[in-house]
Short mmCIF file of C-alpha atoms in Angstrom, two decimals:
data_model
loop_
_atom_site.label_atom_id
_atom_site.label_comp_id
_atom_site.label_asym_id
_atom_site.label_seq_id
_atom_site.Cartn_x
_atom_site.Cartn_y
_atom_site.Cartn_z
CA UNK A 9 -95.03 126.82 12.48
CA UNK A 10 -93.78 125.13 9.30
CA UNK A 11 -96.08 124.05 6.49
CA UNK A 12 -95.51 120.42 7.45
CA UNK A 13 -96.46 121.10 11.07
CA UNK A 14 -99.58 122.99 9.98
CA UNK A 15 -100.51 120.04 7.84
CA UNK A 16 -99.99 117.70 10.78
CA UNK A 17 -102.27 119.74 13.02
CA UNK A 18 -104.97 120.09 10.40
CA UNK A 19 -104.86 116.35 9.81
CA UNK A 20 -105.63 115.78 13.47
CA UNK A 21 -102.39 113.97 14.23
CA UNK A 22 -101.33 115.91 17.31
CA UNK A 23 -99.86 112.72 18.79
CA UNK A 24 -97.03 112.68 16.25
CA UNK A 25 -93.80 114.57 16.87
CA UNK A 26 -92.84 117.57 14.74
CA UNK A 27 -89.42 119.27 14.44
CA UNK A 28 -90.04 121.58 17.41
CA UNK A 29 -91.26 118.67 19.56
CA UNK A 30 -88.18 116.60 18.75
CA UNK A 31 -85.76 119.39 19.61
CA UNK A 32 -87.64 120.28 22.79
CA UNK A 33 -87.69 116.65 23.91
CA UNK A 34 -84.01 116.17 23.10
CA UNK A 35 -83.14 119.36 24.96
CA UNK A 36 -85.07 118.31 28.04
CA UNK A 37 -83.25 114.96 28.06
CA UNK A 38 -79.86 116.45 27.30
CA UNK A 39 -79.67 114.28 24.20
CA UNK A 40 -77.27 115.22 21.45
CA UNK A 41 -77.41 112.81 18.50
CA UNK A 42 -74.04 111.17 17.90
CA UNK A 43 -72.51 109.67 14.76
CA UNK A 44 -70.96 106.96 16.94
CA UNK A 45 -74.42 105.56 17.69
CA UNK A 46 -75.68 106.28 14.19
CA UNK A 47 -78.41 108.52 15.59
CA UNK A 48 -80.41 110.58 13.14
CA UNK A 49 -83.89 111.36 14.42
CA UNK A 50 -86.80 111.65 11.98
CA UNK A 51 -88.42 115.05 12.52
CA UNK A 52 -91.06 114.96 9.79
CA UNK A 53 -94.46 113.50 10.68
CA UNK A 54 -95.34 113.03 7.01
CA UNK A 55 -92.33 110.77 6.61
CA UNK A 56 -93.24 108.50 9.51
CA UNK A 57 -96.81 108.27 8.18
CA UNK A 58 -95.37 107.29 4.79
CA UNK A 59 -93.20 104.60 6.41
CA UNK A 60 -96.19 103.11 8.24
CA UNK A 61 -98.24 103.19 5.05
CA UNK A 62 -95.46 101.61 2.97
CA UNK A 63 -94.97 98.94 5.63
CA UNK A 64 -98.68 98.09 5.25
CA UNK A 65 -99.13 98.00 9.01
CA UNK A 66 -102.50 96.49 9.86
CA UNK A 67 -104.74 96.97 12.91
CA UNK A 68 -104.01 93.41 14.05
CA UNK A 69 -100.23 93.67 13.68
CA UNK A 70 -97.76 93.22 16.51
CA UNK A 71 -94.86 95.41 15.40
CA UNK A 72 -91.31 95.33 16.70
CA UNK A 73 -89.26 98.50 16.20
CA UNK A 74 -85.49 98.67 16.63
CA UNK A 75 -83.90 101.97 17.63
CA UNK A 76 -87.02 104.06 18.35
CA UNK A 77 -84.99 107.06 19.50
CA UNK A 78 -87.31 109.80 20.72
CA UNK A 79 -90.42 108.02 19.45
CA UNK A 80 -91.31 109.65 16.12
CA UNK A 81 -91.98 106.40 14.28
CA UNK A 82 -93.12 104.59 17.43
CA UNK A 83 -96.14 106.85 17.83
CA UNK A 84 -97.20 106.44 14.20
CA UNK A 85 -96.83 102.67 14.44
CA UNK A 86 -98.82 102.55 17.66
CA UNK A 87 -101.66 104.48 16.04
CA UNK A 88 -101.88 101.91 13.23
CA UNK A 89 -101.00 98.58 14.89
CA UNK A 90 -102.44 96.49 17.70
CA UNK A 91 -99.19 96.52 19.67
CA UNK A 92 -95.66 97.89 19.38
CA UNK A 93 -92.53 96.63 21.11
CA UNK A 94 -89.53 98.94 20.84
CA UNK A 95 -85.94 97.78 21.34
CA UNK A 96 -83.66 100.61 22.47
CA UNK A 97 -80.02 100.35 23.58
CA UNK A 98 -79.54 103.95 24.75
CA UNK A 99 -80.14 104.38 28.50
CA UNK A 100 -81.57 107.91 28.35
CA UNK A 101 -83.80 107.30 25.33
CA UNK A 102 -85.09 104.01 26.74
CA UNK A 103 -85.97 105.65 30.05
CA UNK A 104 -87.86 108.52 28.38
CA UNK A 105 -89.85 106.70 25.71
CA UNK A 106 -92.67 105.24 27.86
CA UNK A 107 -93.44 108.73 29.24
CA UNK A 108 -93.58 110.14 25.70
CA UNK A 109 -96.06 107.44 24.68
CA UNK A 110 -98.16 108.04 27.79
CA UNK A 111 -98.23 111.79 27.21
CA UNK A 112 -98.99 111.80 23.49
CA UNK A 113 -100.98 108.61 22.95
CA UNK A 114 -102.44 107.63 26.35
CA UNK A 115 -105.21 105.48 24.88
CA UNK A 116 -102.60 103.10 23.42
CA UNK A 117 -100.00 103.26 26.20
CA UNK A 118 -100.97 99.79 27.45
CA UNK A 119 -100.28 98.40 23.97
CA UNK A 120 -96.66 99.52 24.08
CA UNK A 121 -93.69 97.60 25.50
CA UNK A 122 -90.05 98.61 25.79
CA UNK A 123 -87.05 96.30 25.69
CA UNK A 124 -83.94 98.09 26.93
CA UNK A 125 -81.24 96.12 25.14
CA UNK A 126 -78.84 95.83 22.26
CA UNK A 127 -81.00 94.39 19.45
CA UNK A 128 -78.24 91.92 18.59
CA UNK A 129 -78.64 90.37 22.05
CA UNK A 130 -82.44 90.10 22.03
CA UNK A 131 -83.59 86.48 22.15
CA UNK A 132 -87.23 87.00 23.12
CA UNK A 133 -89.83 89.75 23.20
CA UNK A 134 -92.69 90.36 25.66
CA UNK A 135 -96.28 89.75 24.66
CA UNK A 136 -97.60 88.14 21.47
CA UNK A 137 -95.16 87.12 18.76
CA UNK A 138 -94.27 89.95 16.36
CA UNK A 139 -95.81 89.92 12.88
CA UNK A 140 -93.95 92.92 11.46
CA UNK A 141 -90.60 94.70 11.86
CA UNK A 142 -90.46 98.41 11.06
CA UNK A 143 -87.38 100.44 11.91
CA UNK A 144 -85.08 103.32 11.12
CA UNK A 145 -81.91 101.30 11.60
CA UNK A 146 -78.62 102.86 12.66
CA UNK A 147 -76.43 102.80 9.57
CA UNK A 148 -73.44 101.14 11.20
CA UNK A 149 -75.32 98.01 12.36
CA UNK A 150 -78.24 97.83 9.93
CA UNK A 151 -77.47 94.54 8.18
CA UNK A 152 -76.50 92.39 11.20
CA UNK A 153 -79.47 93.68 13.21
CA UNK A 154 -81.88 92.99 10.34
CA UNK A 155 -80.57 89.46 9.79
CA UNK A 156 -80.60 88.71 13.53
CA UNK A 157 -84.22 89.80 13.93
CA UNK A 158 -85.41 87.85 10.88
CA UNK A 159 -83.59 84.76 12.12
CA UNK A 160 -84.66 84.98 15.76
CA UNK A 161 -88.32 85.82 15.14
CA UNK A 162 -89.72 83.69 12.30
CA UNK A 163 -93.23 85.04 12.92
CA UNK A 164 -92.17 88.38 11.38
CA UNK A 165 -93.95 88.26 8.03
CA UNK A 166 -93.30 91.77 6.74
CA UNK A 167 -90.37 94.07 7.30
CA UNK A 168 -89.72 97.65 6.26
CA UNK A 169 -86.44 99.23 7.24
CA UNK A 170 -84.96 102.62 6.53
CA UNK A 171 -81.23 102.36 5.94
CA UNK A 172 -78.44 104.19 4.15
CA UNK A 173 -79.23 104.25 0.41
CA UNK A 174 -76.09 102.27 -0.40
CA UNK A 175 -77.11 99.56 2.08
CA UNK A 176 -80.63 99.54 0.65
CA UNK A 177 -79.18 98.96 -2.82
CA UNK A 178 -77.07 96.06 -1.55
CA UNK A 179 -79.92 94.39 0.30
CA UNK A 180 -82.25 94.58 -2.68
CA UNK A 181 -79.67 93.74 -5.38
CA UNK A 182 -80.25 90.76 -7.66
CA UNK A 183 -77.65 88.31 -9.02
CA UNK A 184 -75.45 89.95 -11.63
CA UNK A 185 -75.70 93.41 -10.08
CA UNK A 186 -72.32 94.89 -9.17
CA UNK A 187 -73.45 95.58 -5.57
CA UNK A 188 -74.93 92.10 -5.10
CA UNK A 189 -73.15 90.47 -2.19
CA UNK A 190 -73.41 88.87 1.25
CA UNK A 191 -76.28 91.12 2.52
CA UNK A 192 -78.27 90.49 -0.69
CA UNK A 193 -78.00 86.70 -0.52
CA UNK A 194 -78.51 86.32 3.22
CA UNK A 195 -81.55 88.62 3.23
CA UNK A 196 -82.97 86.56 0.37
CA UNK A 197 -82.58 83.41 2.46
CA UNK A 198 -85.41 84.77 4.62
CA UNK A 199 -87.44 86.99 2.36
CA UNK A 200 -88.29 88.49 -1.00
CA UNK A 201 -86.46 91.81 -0.93
CA UNK A 202 -87.06 95.02 -2.87
CA UNK A 203 -86.42 98.73 -2.69
CA UNK A 204 -89.52 100.57 -1.45
CA UNK A 205 -88.59 104.23 -1.91
CA UNK A 206 -86.05 106.93 -1.14
CA UNK A 207 -85.89 109.28 1.86
CA UNK A 208 -84.36 112.75 1.68
CA UNK A 209 -81.81 114.05 4.14
CA UNK A 210 -83.88 117.01 5.34
CA UNK A 211 -86.35 114.87 7.30
CA UNK A 212 -83.64 113.98 9.83
CA UNK A 213 -82.04 115.82 12.70
CA UNK A 214 -79.16 116.10 12.36
CA UNK A 215 -79.22 115.78 8.57
CA UNK A 216 -76.96 112.86 7.58
CA UNK A 217 -74.28 113.12 4.92
CA UNK A 218 -75.88 110.29 2.95
CA UNK A 219 -79.24 109.56 1.39
CA UNK A 220 -81.55 106.93 2.87
CA UNK A 221 -83.72 104.27 1.34
CA UNK A 222 -86.60 102.03 2.32
CA UNK A 223 -86.29 98.28 1.91
CA UNK A 224 -89.26 95.91 1.99
CA UNK A 225 -88.77 92.27 2.99
CA UNK A 226 -91.68 89.84 2.77
CA UNK A 227 -90.86 86.50 4.36
CA UNK A 228 -90.76 83.59 1.96
CA UNK A 229 -93.92 81.53 1.94
CA UNK A 230 -91.68 78.45 1.74
CA UNK A 231 -88.11 78.30 3.08
CA UNK A 232 -85.27 77.66 0.65
CA UNK A 233 -85.49 73.96 -0.14
CA UNK A 234 -82.23 72.40 0.93
CA UNK A 235 -80.85 69.61 3.07
CA UNK A 236 -78.05 71.94 4.19
CA UNK A 237 -78.40 74.00 7.36
CA UNK A 238 -78.52 77.78 7.35
CA UNK A 239 -75.05 77.96 8.86
CA UNK A 240 -73.68 75.66 6.15
CA UNK A 241 -75.21 77.77 3.39
CA UNK A 242 -74.03 81.02 4.96
CA UNK A 243 -70.50 79.62 5.19
CA UNK A 244 -70.49 79.16 1.40
CA UNK A 245 -71.83 82.68 0.88
CA UNK A 246 -69.17 84.20 3.14
CA UNK A 247 -66.39 82.28 1.39
CA UNK A 248 -67.61 83.16 -2.10
CA UNK A 249 -67.67 86.89 -1.45
CA UNK A 250 -64.53 87.08 0.69
CA UNK A 251 -62.67 86.87 -2.62
CA UNK A 252 -65.40 87.99 -4.98
CA UNK A 253 -63.08 88.66 -7.94
CA UNK A 254 -61.92 85.06 -7.98
CA UNK A 255 -63.72 82.20 -9.64
CA UNK A 256 -65.73 80.07 -7.26
CA UNK A 257 -63.25 77.21 -7.75
CA UNK A 258 -60.56 79.41 -6.22
CA UNK A 259 -62.74 81.35 -3.76
CA UNK A 260 -64.22 78.20 -2.22
CA UNK A 261 -60.95 76.28 -1.98
CA UNK A 262 -60.50 77.11 1.70
CA UNK A 263 -64.12 76.24 2.48
CA UNK A 264 -63.97 72.89 0.64
CA UNK A 265 -60.45 71.95 1.69
CA UNK A 266 -58.88 72.35 -1.74
CA UNK A 267 -59.57 73.82 -5.16
CA UNK A 268 -60.27 70.32 -6.50
CA UNK A 269 -62.79 69.68 -3.71
CA UNK A 270 -64.43 73.04 -4.43
CA UNK A 271 -64.69 72.11 -8.11
CA UNK A 272 -66.29 68.80 -7.20
CA UNK A 273 -68.90 70.56 -5.06
CA UNK A 274 -69.64 73.07 -7.81
CA UNK A 275 -69.97 70.42 -10.52
CA UNK A 276 -72.18 68.38 -8.22
CA UNK A 277 -74.42 71.41 -7.74
CA UNK A 278 -74.57 72.03 -11.49
CA UNK A 279 -72.59 75.27 -11.33
CA UNK A 280 -69.59 76.20 -13.45
CA UNK A 281 -66.35 76.27 -11.42
CA UNK A 282 -65.48 79.41 -13.41
CA UNK A 283 -68.58 81.29 -12.17
CA UNK A 284 -68.34 84.02 -9.55
CA UNK A 285 -70.40 84.48 -6.43
CA UNK A 286 -72.14 87.59 -7.71
CA UNK A 287 -73.91 85.49 -10.36
CA UNK A 288 -75.53 82.97 -8.00
CA UNK A 289 -78.93 82.85 -6.31
CA UNK A 290 -79.37 81.78 -2.70
CA UNK A 291 -80.76 78.46 -3.96
CA UNK A 292 -77.53 77.84 -5.88
CA UNK A 293 -75.43 78.60 -2.81
CA UNK A 294 -77.57 76.08 -0.93
CA UNK A 295 -76.94 73.48 -3.63
CA UNK A 296 -73.18 74.00 -3.28
CA UNK A 297 -73.44 73.56 0.49
CA UNK A 298 -75.24 70.26 -0.06
CA UNK A 299 -72.38 68.99 -2.20
CA UNK A 300 -69.50 69.84 0.11
CA UNK A 301 -67.17 66.84 0.04
CA UNK A 302 -66.97 64.95 3.31
CA UNK A 303 -63.73 65.67 5.14
CA UNK A 304 -61.13 63.02 4.68
CA UNK A 305 -60.98 60.71 7.63
CA UNK A 306 -57.70 61.02 9.54
CA UNK A 307 -55.43 58.01 9.35
CA UNK A 308 -55.57 55.78 12.40
#
């Protein structure tokens, strides 16, 4: 037994999965983690406890978890929260998870729900509305899944996701940072975003070739004040960063209809046409969207 496992037992957390439990469970299910699905299972109980603690999961929380895998984090969340709903796309993992919960945490089994689906397709969840999102997100779909869940479930107040370190940096970047881009601005539309720690490679099986990071997102108390719709604002963001080395006058020409129209929108929003997207806040992108010139009426 490893030192970590001894610590787990002495702490009275037998419900949580250790390295041997994970491998035994995977072997019984015939599961071999694949890079294609971005599967890296957390095998360290101390790490999942740290994630739950950092996420500030409360006894009254209804937590949604995306990509629960074999259930390492799920069990720790279920111990701390009122309810947990897990969204799992993999057929084998989805079929096995309820039995794992029943076997290891029977007293909370009735507080667990499973949604067998691609998270990007989820439009509703069973039970009470979720108040928190906590997940170890597959690296290849982390940003779109995160943005979809925040958009679809406005009751999610607090989010903590574990993602590739590079993705964590992008999500939490501020204007002027060289990695500030589309994920940074769109995440900030919904929430105040910050890095919340680093995760080593040795807590995963198999160990990934990249480092991981935790990102905390606390939903804005007030939405971005704008008369433009979310889709209109996001269209500006996409256009600005599609050609991020260009000035906004040039980068937004296609979006506005011409470089002159883009300049008019920028001036109207109080932004220099020579600025670049990486310097702007989400509020400034919203202001540009508000000032998009009306399309010229076709001649009759």
